[in-house]
PDB file of C-alpha atoms and ligand atoms in Angstrom:
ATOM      1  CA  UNK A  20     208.483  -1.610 -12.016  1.00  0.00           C
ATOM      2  CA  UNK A  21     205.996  -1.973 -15.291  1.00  0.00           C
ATOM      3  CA  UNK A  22     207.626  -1.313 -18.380  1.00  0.00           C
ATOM      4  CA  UNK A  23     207.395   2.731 -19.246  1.00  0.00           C
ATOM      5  CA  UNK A  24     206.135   1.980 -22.762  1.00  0.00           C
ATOM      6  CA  UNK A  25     203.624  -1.019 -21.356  1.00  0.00           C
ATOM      7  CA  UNK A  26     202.389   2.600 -18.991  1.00  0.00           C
ATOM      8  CA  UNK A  27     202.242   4.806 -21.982  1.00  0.00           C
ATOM      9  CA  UNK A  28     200.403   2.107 -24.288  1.00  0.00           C
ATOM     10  CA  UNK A  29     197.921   1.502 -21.352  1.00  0.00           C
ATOM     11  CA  UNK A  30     197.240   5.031 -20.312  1.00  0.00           C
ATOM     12  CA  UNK A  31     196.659   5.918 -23.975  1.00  0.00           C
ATOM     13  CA  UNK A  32     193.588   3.202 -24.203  1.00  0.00           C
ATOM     14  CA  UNK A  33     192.590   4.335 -20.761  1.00  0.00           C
ATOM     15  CA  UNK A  34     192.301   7.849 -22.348  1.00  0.00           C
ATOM     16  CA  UNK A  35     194.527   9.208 -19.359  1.00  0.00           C
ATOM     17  CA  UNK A  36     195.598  12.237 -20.530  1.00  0.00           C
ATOM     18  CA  UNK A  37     197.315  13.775 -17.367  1.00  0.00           C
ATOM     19  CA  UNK A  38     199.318  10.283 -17.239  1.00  0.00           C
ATOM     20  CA  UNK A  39     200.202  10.482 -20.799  1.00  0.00           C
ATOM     21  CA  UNK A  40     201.228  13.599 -20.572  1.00  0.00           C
ATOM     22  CA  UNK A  41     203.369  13.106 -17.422  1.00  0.00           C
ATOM     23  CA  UNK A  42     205.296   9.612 -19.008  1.00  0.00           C
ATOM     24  CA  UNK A  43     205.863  11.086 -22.316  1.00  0.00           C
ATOM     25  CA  UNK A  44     207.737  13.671 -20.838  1.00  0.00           C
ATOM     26  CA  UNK A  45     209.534  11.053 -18.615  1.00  0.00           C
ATOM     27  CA  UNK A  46     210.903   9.935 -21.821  1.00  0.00           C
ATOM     28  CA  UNK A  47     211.806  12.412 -23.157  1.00  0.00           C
ATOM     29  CA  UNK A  48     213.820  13.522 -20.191  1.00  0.00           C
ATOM     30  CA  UNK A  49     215.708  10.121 -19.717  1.00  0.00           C
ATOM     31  CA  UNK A  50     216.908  10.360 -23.997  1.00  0.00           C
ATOM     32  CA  UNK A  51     214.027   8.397 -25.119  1.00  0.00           C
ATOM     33  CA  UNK A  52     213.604   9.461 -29.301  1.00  0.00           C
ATOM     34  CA  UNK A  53     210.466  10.558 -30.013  1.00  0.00           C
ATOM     35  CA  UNK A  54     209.909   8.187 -32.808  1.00  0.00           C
ATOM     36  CA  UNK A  55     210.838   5.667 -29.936  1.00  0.00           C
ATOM     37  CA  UNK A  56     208.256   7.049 -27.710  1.00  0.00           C
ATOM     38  CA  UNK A  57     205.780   6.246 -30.908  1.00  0.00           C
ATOM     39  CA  UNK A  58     206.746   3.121 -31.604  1.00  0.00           C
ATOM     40  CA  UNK A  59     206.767   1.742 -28.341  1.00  0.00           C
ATOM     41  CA  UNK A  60     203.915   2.762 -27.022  1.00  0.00           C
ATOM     42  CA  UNK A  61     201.755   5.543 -28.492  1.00  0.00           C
ATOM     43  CA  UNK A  62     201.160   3.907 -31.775  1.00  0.00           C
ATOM     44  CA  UNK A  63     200.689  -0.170 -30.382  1.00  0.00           C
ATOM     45  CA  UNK A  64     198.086   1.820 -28.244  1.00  0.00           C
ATOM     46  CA  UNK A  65     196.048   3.349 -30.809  1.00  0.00           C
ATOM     47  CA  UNK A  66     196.014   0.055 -32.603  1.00  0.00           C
ATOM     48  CA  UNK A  67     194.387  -1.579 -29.580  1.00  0.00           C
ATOM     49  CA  UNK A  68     191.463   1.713 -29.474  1.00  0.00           C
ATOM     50  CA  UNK A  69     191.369   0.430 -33.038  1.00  0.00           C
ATOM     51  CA  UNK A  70     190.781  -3.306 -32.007  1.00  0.00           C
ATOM     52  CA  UNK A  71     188.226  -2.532 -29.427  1.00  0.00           C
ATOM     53  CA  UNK A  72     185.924  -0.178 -31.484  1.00  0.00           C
ATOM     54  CA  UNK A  73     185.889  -2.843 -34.124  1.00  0.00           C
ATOM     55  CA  UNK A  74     185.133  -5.726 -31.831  1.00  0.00           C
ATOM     56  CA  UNK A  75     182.296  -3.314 -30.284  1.00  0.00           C
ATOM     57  CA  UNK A  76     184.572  -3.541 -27.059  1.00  0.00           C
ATOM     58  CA  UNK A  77     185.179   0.239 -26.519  1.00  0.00           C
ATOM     59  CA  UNK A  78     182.662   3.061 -28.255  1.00  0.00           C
ATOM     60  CA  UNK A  79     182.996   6.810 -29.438  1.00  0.00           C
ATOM     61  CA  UNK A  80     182.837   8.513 -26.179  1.00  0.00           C
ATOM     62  CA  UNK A  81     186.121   6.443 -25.196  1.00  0.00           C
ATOM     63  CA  UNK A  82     188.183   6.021 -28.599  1.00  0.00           C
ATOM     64  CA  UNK A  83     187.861   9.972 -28.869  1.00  0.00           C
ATOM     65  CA  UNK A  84     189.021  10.335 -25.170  1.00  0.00           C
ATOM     66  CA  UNK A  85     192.085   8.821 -26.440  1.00  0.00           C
ATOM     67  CA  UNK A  86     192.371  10.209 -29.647  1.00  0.00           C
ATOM     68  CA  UNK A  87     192.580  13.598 -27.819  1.00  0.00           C
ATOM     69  CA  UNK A  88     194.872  12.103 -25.798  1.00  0.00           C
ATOM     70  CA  UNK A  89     197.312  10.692 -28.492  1.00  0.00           C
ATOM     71  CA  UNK A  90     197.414  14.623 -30.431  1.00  0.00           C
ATOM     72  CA  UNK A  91     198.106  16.058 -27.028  1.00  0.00           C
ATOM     73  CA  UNK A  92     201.175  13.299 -26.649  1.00  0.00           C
ATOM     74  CA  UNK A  93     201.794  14.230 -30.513  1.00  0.00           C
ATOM     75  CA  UNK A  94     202.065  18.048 -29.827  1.00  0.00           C
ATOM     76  CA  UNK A  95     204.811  17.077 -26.648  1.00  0.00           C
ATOM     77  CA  UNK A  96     206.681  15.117 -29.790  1.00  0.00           C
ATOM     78  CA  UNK A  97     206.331  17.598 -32.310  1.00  0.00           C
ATOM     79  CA  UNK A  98     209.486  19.524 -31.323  1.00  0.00           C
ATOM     80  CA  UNK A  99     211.059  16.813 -31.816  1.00  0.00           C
ATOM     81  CA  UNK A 100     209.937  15.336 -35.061  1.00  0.00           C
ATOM     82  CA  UNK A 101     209.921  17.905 -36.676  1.00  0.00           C
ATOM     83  CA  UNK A 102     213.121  19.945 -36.467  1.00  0.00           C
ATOM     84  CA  UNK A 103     214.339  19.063 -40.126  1.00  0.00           C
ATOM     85  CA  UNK A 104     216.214  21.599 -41.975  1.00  0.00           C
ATOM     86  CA  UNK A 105     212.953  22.861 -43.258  1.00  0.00           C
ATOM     87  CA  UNK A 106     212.082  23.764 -46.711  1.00  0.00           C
ATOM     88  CA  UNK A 107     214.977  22.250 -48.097  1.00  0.00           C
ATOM     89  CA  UNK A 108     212.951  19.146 -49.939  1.00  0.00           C
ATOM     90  CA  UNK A 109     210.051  21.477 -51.565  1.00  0.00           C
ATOM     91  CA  UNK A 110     206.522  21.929 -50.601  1.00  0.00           C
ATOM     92  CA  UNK A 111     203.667  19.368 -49.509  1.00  0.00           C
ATOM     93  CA  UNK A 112     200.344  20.226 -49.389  1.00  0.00           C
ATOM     94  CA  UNK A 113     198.391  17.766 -47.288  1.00  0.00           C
ATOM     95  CA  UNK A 114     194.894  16.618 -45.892  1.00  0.00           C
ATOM     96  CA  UNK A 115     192.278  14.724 -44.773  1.00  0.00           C
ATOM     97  CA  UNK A 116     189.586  14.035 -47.641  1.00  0.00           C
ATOM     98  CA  UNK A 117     186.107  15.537 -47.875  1.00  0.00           C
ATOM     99  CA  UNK A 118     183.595  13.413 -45.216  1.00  0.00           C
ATOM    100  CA  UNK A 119     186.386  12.385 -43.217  1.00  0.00           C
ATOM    101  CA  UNK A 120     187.586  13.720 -39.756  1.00  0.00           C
ATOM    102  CA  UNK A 121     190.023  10.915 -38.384  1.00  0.00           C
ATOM    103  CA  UNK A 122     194.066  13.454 -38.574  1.00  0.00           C
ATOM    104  CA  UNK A 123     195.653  11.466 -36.189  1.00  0.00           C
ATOM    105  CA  UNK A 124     197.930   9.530 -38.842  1.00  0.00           C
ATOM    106  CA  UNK A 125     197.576  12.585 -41.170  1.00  0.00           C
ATOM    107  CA  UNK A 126     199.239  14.834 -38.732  1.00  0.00           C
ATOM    108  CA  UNK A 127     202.093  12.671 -37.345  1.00  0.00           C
ATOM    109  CA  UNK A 128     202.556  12.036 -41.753  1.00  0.00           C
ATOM    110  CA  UNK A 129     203.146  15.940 -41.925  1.00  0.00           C
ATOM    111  CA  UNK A 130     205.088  15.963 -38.890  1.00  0.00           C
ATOM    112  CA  UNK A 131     207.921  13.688 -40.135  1.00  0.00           C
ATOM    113  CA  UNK A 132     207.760  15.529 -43.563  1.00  0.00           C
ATOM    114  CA  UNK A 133     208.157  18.915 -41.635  1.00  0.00           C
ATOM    115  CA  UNK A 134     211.254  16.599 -40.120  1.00  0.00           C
ATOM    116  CA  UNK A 135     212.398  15.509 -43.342  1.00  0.00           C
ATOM    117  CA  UNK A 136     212.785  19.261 -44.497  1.00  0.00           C
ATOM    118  CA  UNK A 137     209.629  19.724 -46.459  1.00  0.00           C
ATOM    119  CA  UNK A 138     207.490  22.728 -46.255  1.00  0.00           C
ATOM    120  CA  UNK A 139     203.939  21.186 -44.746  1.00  0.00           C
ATOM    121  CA  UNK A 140     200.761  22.673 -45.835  1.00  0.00           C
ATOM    122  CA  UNK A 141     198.110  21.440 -43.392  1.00  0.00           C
ATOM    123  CA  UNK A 142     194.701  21.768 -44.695  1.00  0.00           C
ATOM    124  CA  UNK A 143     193.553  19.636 -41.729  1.00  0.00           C
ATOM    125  CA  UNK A 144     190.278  17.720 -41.927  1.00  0.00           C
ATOM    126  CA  UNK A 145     187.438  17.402 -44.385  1.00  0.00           C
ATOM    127  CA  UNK A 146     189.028  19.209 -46.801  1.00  0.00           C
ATOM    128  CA  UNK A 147     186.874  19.139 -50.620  1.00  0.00           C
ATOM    129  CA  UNK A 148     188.743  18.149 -53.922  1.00  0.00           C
ATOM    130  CA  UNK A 149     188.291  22.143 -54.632  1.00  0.00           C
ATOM    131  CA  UNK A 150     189.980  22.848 -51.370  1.00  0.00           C
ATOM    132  CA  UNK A 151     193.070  20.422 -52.332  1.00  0.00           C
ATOM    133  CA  UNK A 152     193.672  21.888 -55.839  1.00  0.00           C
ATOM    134  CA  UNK A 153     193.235  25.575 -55.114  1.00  0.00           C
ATOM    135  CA  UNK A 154     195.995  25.155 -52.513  1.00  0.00           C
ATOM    136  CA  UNK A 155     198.124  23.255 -54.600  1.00  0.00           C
ATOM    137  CA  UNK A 156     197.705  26.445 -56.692  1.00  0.00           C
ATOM    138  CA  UNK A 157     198.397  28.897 -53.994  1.00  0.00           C
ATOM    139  CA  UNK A 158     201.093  27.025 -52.844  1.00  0.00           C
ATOM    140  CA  UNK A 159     203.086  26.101 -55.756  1.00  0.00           C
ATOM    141  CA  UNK A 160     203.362  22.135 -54.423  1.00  0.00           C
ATOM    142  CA  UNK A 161     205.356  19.570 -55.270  1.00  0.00           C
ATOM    143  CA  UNK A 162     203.342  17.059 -53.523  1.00  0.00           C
ATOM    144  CA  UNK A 163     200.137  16.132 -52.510  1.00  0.00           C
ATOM    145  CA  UNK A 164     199.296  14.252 -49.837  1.00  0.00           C
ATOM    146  CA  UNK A 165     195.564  12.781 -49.295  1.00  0.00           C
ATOM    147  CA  UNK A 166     195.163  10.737 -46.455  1.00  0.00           C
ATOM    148  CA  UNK A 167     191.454   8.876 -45.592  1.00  0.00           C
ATOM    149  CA  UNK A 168     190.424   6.419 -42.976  1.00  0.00           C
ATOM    150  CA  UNK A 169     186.920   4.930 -43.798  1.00  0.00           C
ATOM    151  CA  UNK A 170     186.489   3.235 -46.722  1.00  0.00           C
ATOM    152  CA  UNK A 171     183.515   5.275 -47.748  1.00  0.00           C
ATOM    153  CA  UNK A 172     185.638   8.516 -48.027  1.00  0.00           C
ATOM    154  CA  UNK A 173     188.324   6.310 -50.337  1.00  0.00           C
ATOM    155  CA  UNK A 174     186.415   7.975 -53.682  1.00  0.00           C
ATOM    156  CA  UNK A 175     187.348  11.270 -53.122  1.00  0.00           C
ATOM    157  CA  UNK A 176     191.020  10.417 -54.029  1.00  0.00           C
ATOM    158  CA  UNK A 177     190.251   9.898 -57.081  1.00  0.00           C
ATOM    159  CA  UNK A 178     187.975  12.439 -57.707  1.00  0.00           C
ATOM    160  CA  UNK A 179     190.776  14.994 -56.406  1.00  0.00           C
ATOM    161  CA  UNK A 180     192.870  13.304 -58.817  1.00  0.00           C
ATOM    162  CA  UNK A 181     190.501  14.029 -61.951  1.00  0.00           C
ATOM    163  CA  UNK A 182     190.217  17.559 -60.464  1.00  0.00           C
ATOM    164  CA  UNK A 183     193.828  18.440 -60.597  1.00  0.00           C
ATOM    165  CA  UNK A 184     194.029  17.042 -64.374  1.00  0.00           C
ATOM    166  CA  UNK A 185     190.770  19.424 -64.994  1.00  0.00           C
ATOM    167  CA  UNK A 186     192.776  22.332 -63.587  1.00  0.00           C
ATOM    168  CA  UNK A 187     195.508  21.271 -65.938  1.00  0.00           C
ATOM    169  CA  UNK A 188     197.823  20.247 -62.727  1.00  0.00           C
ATOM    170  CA  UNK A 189     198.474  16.461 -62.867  1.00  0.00           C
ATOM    171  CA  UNK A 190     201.880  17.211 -64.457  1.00  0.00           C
ATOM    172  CA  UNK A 191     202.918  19.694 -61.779  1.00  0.00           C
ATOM    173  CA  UNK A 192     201.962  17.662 -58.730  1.00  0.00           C
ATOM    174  CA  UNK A 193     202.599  14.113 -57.170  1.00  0.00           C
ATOM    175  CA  UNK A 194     199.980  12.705 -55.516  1.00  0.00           C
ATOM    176  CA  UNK A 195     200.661  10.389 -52.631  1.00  0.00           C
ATOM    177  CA  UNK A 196     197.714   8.533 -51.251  1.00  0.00           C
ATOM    178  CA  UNK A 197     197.673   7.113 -47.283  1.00  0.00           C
ATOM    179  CA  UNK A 198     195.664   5.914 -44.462  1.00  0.00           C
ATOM    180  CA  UNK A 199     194.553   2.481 -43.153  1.00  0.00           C
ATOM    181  CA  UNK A 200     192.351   1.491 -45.778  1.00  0.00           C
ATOM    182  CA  UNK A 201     194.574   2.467 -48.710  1.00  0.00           C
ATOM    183  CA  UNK A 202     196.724  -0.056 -50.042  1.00  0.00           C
ATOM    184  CA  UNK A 203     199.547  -0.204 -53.118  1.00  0.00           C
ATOM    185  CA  UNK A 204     196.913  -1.539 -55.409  1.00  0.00           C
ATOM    186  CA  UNK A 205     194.344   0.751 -54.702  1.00  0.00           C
ATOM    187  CA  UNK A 206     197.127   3.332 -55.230  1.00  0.00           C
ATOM    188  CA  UNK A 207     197.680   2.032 -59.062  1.00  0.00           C
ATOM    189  CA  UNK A 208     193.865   1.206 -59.414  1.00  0.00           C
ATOM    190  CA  UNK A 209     193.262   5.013 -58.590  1.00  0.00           C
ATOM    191  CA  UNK A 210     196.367   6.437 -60.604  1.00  0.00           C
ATOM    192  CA  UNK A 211     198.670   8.184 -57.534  1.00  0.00           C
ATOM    193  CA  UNK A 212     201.892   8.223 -57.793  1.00  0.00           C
ATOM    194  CA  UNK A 213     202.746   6.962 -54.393  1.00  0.00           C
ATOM    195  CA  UNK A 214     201.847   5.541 -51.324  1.00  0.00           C
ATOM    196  CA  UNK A 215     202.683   5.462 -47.947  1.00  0.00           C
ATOM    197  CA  UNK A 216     201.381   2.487 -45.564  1.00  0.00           C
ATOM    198  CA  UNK A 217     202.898   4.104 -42.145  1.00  0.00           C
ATOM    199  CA  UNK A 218     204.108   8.046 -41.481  1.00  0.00           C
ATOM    200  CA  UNK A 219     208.208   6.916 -42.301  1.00  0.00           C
ATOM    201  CA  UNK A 220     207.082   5.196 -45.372  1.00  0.00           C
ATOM    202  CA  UNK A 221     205.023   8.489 -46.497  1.00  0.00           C
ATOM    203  CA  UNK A 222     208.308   9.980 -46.258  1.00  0.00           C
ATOM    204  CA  UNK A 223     210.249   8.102 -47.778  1.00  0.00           C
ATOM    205  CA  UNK A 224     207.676   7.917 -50.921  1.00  0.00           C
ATOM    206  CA  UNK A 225     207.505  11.804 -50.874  1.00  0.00           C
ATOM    207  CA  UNK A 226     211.774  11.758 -51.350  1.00  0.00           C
ATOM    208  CA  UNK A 227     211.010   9.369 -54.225  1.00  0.00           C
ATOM    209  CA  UNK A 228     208.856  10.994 -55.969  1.00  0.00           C
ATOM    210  CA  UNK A 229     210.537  14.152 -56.144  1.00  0.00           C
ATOM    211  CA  UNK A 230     213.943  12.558 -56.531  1.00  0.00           C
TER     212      UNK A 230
HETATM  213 CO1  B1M B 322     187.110   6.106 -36.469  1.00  0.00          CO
HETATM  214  N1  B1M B 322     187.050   4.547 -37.624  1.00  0.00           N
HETATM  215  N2  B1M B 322     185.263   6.547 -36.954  1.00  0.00           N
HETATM  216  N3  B1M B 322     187.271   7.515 -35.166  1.00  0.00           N
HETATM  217  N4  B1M B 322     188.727   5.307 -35.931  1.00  0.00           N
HETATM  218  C1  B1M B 322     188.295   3.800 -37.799  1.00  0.00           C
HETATM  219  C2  B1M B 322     189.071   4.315 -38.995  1.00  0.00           C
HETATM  220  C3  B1M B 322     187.743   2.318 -37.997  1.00  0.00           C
HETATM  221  C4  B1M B 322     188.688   1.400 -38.798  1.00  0.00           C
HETATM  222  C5  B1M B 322     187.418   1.741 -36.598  1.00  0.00           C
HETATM  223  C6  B1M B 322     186.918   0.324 -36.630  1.00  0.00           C
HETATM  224  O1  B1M B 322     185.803   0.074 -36.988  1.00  0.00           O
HETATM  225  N5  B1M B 322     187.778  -0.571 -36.268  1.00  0.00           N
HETATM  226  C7  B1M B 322     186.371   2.583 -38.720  1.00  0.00           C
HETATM  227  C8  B1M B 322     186.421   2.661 -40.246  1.00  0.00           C
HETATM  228  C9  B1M B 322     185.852   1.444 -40.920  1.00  0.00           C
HETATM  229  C10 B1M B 322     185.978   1.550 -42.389  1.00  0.00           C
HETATM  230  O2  B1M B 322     185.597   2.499 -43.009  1.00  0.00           O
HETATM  231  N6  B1M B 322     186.563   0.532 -42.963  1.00  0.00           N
HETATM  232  C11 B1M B 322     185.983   3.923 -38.095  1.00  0.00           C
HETATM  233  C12 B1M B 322     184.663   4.433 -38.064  1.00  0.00           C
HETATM  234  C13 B1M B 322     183.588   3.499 -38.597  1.00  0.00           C
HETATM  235  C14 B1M B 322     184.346   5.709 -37.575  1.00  0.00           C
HETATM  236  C15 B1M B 322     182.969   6.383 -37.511  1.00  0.00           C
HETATM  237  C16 B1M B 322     182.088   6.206 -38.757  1.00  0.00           C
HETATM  238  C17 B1M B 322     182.296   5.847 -36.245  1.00  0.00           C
HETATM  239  C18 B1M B 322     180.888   6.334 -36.033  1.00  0.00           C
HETATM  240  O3  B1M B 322     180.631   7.496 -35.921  1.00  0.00           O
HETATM  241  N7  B1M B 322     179.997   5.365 -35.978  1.00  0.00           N
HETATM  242  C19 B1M B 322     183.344   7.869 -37.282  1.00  0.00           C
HETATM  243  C20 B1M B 322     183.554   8.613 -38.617  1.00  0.00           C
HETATM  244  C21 B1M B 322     183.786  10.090 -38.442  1.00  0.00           C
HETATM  245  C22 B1M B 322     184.212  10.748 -39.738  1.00  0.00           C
HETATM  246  O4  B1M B 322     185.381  10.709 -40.081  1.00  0.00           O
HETATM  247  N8  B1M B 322     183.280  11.314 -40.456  1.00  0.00           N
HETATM  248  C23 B1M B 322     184.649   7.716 -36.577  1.00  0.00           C
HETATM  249  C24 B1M B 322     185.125   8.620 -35.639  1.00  0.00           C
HETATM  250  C25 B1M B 322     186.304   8.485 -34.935  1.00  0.00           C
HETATM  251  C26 B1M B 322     186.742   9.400 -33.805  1.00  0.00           C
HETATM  252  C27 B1M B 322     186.317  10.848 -33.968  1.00  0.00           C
HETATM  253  C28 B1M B 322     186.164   8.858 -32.518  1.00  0.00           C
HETATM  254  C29 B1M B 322     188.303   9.149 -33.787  1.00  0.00           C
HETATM  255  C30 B1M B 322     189.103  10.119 -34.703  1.00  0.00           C
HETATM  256  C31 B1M B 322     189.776  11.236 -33.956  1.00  0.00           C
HETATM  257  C32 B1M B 322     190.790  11.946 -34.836  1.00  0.00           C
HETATM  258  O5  B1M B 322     191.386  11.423 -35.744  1.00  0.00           O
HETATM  259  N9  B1M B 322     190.978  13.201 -34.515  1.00  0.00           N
HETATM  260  C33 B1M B 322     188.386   7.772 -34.418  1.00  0.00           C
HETATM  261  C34 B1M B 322     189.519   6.917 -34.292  1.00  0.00           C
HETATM  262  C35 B1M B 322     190.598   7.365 -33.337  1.00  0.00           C
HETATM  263  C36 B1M B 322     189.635   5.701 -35.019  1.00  0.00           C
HETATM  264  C37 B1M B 322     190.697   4.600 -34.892  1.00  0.00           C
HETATM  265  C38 B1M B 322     190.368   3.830 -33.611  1.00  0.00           C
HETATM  266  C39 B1M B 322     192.156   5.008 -34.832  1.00  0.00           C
HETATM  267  C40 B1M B 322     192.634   5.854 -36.008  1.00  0.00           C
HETATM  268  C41 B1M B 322     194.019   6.394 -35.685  1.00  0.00           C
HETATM  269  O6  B1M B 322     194.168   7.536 -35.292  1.00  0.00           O
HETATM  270  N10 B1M B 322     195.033   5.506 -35.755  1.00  0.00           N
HETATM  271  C42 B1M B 322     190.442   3.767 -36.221  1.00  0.00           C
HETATM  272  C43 B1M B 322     190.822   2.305 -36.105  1.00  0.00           C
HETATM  273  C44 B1M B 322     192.090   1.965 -36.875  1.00  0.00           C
HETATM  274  O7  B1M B 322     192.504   2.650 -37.794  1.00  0.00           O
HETATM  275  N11 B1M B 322     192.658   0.857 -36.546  1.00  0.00           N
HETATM  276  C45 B1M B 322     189.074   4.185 -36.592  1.00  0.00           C
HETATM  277  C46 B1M B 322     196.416   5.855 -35.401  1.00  0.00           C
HETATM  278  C47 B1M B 322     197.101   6.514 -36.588  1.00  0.00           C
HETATM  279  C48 B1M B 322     198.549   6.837 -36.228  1.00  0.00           C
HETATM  280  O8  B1M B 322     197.086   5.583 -37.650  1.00  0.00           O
HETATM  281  O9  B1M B 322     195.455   6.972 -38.997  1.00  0.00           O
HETATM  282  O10 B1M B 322     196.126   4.644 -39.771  1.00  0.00           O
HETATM  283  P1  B1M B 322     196.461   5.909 -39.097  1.00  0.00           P
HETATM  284  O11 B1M B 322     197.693   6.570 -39.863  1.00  0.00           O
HETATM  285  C49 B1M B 322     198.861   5.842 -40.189  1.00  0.00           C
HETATM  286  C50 B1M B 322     198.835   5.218 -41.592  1.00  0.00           C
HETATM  287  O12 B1M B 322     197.527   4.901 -42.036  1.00  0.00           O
HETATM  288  C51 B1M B 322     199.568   6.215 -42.441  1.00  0.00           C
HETATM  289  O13 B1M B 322     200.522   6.761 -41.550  1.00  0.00           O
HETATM  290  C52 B1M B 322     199.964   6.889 -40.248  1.00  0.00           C
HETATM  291  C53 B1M B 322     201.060   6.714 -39.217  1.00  0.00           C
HETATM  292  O14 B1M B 322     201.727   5.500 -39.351  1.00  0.00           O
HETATM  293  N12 B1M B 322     198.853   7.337 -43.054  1.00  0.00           N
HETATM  294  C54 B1M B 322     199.354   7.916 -44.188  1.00  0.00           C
HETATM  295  C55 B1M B 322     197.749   8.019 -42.684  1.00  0.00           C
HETATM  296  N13 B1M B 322     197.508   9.016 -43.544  1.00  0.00           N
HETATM  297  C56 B1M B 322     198.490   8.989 -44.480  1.00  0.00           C
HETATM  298  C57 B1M B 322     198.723   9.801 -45.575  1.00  0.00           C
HETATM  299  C58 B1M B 322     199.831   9.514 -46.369  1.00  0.00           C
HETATM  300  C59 B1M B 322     200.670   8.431 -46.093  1.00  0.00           C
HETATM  301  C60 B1M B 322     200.454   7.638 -45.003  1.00  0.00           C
HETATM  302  O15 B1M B 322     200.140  10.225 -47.445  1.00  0.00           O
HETATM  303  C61 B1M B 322     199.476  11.436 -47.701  1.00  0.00           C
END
């Protein structure tokens, strides 16, 4: 019999959702962890959809068939990553920047945070540097979390940044910066105060920074 995780990696890049659906509950019912369930196949698949569209091997139509896929498996996990003691670590307020739609990575971050025993403020996708300090406002944060996926969204990080100091908030907040085309130096380069390269790391740097 395949490998379970070689299924789940190759019904994700099929864009199977009933399968999907069907083994990630498998797992779950035979003990499989949910970060497990990721790891081993979820998150290998979504690098592959990543692959393809970049090699011109797969297009929209498909890669979003399996996006929608991969938050349905992520909603199936969410019990289970995130059933921290919660509130405990202080707030996050976290989002997608302004001309960007891609939450995949963004969710599962606020996910483990939720996990970790942060309060999660999801603005979800798109969201303006107005949008980001107003609810770092509302919500009292201690954190927040920008996360951006093409390189021509990248500028609104800083810009956010320069926003909070012009609402006289740098001091209050840490900003942590993620997503696949952020990197440590572009972190310094932009002045955040942390950065995350996968969703563990993110937490980790989020414990750091408000240790
Ligand atoms: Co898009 N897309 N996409 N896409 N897409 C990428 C990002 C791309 C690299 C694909 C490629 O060419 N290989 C490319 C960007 C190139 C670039 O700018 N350098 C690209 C492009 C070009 C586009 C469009 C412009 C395509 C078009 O229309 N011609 C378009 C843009 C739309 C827009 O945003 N305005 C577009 C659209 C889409 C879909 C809608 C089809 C879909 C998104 C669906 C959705 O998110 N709801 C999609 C997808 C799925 C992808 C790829 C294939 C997969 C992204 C993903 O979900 N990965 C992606 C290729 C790739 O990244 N390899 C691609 C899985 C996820 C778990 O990883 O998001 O990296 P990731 O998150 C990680 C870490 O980065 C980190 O932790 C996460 C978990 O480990 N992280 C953080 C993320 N945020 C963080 C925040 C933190 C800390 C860590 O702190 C706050």
């Amino acid at each position: 019999m395949a490998d379970p995780y070689d299924q789940l990696k190759e019904s994700l890049i099929a864009g199977d959702g009933a399968g999907v659906e069907r083994l990630t509950r498998e797992l779950l019912d035979a003990g499989r962890s949910a970060r497990e369930i990721l790891d081993g196949g979820l998150l290998p698949g979504m690098e592959v959809v990543g692959q393809r569209m970049r090699s011109g091997e797969c297009f929209i139509p498909e890669v979003l068939l399996s996006a929608r896929t991969m938050q349905a498996a992520l909603e199936l996990l969410k019990p289970h990553l995130a059933s921290g003691d919660s509130g405990s670590l202080g707030t996050v307020v976290i989002g997608t920047v302004e001309g960007d739609l891609h939450d995949i990575g963004k969710n599962l971050v606020a996910m483990l945070l939720q996990g970790a025993g942060f309060v999660v403020v999801n603005l979800g996708t798109g969201v303006t540097s107005a949008q980001f300090v107003a609810a770092v406002k509302e919500h009292d944060a201690q954190v927040l979390g920008m996360s951006a996926l093409l390189t021509t969204t990248l500028p609104h990080m800083p810009e956010t940044i320069a926003a909070l100091s012009a609402a006289g908030l740098r001091d209050k907040v840490k900003v942590m910066i993620g997503g696949a085309p952020v990197t440590q130096a572009y972190c310094d380069e932009v002045g955040a105060d942390g950065y995350g390269a996968n969703a563990a790391l993110a937490v980790e740097t989020a414990r750091a920074l408000l240790a």
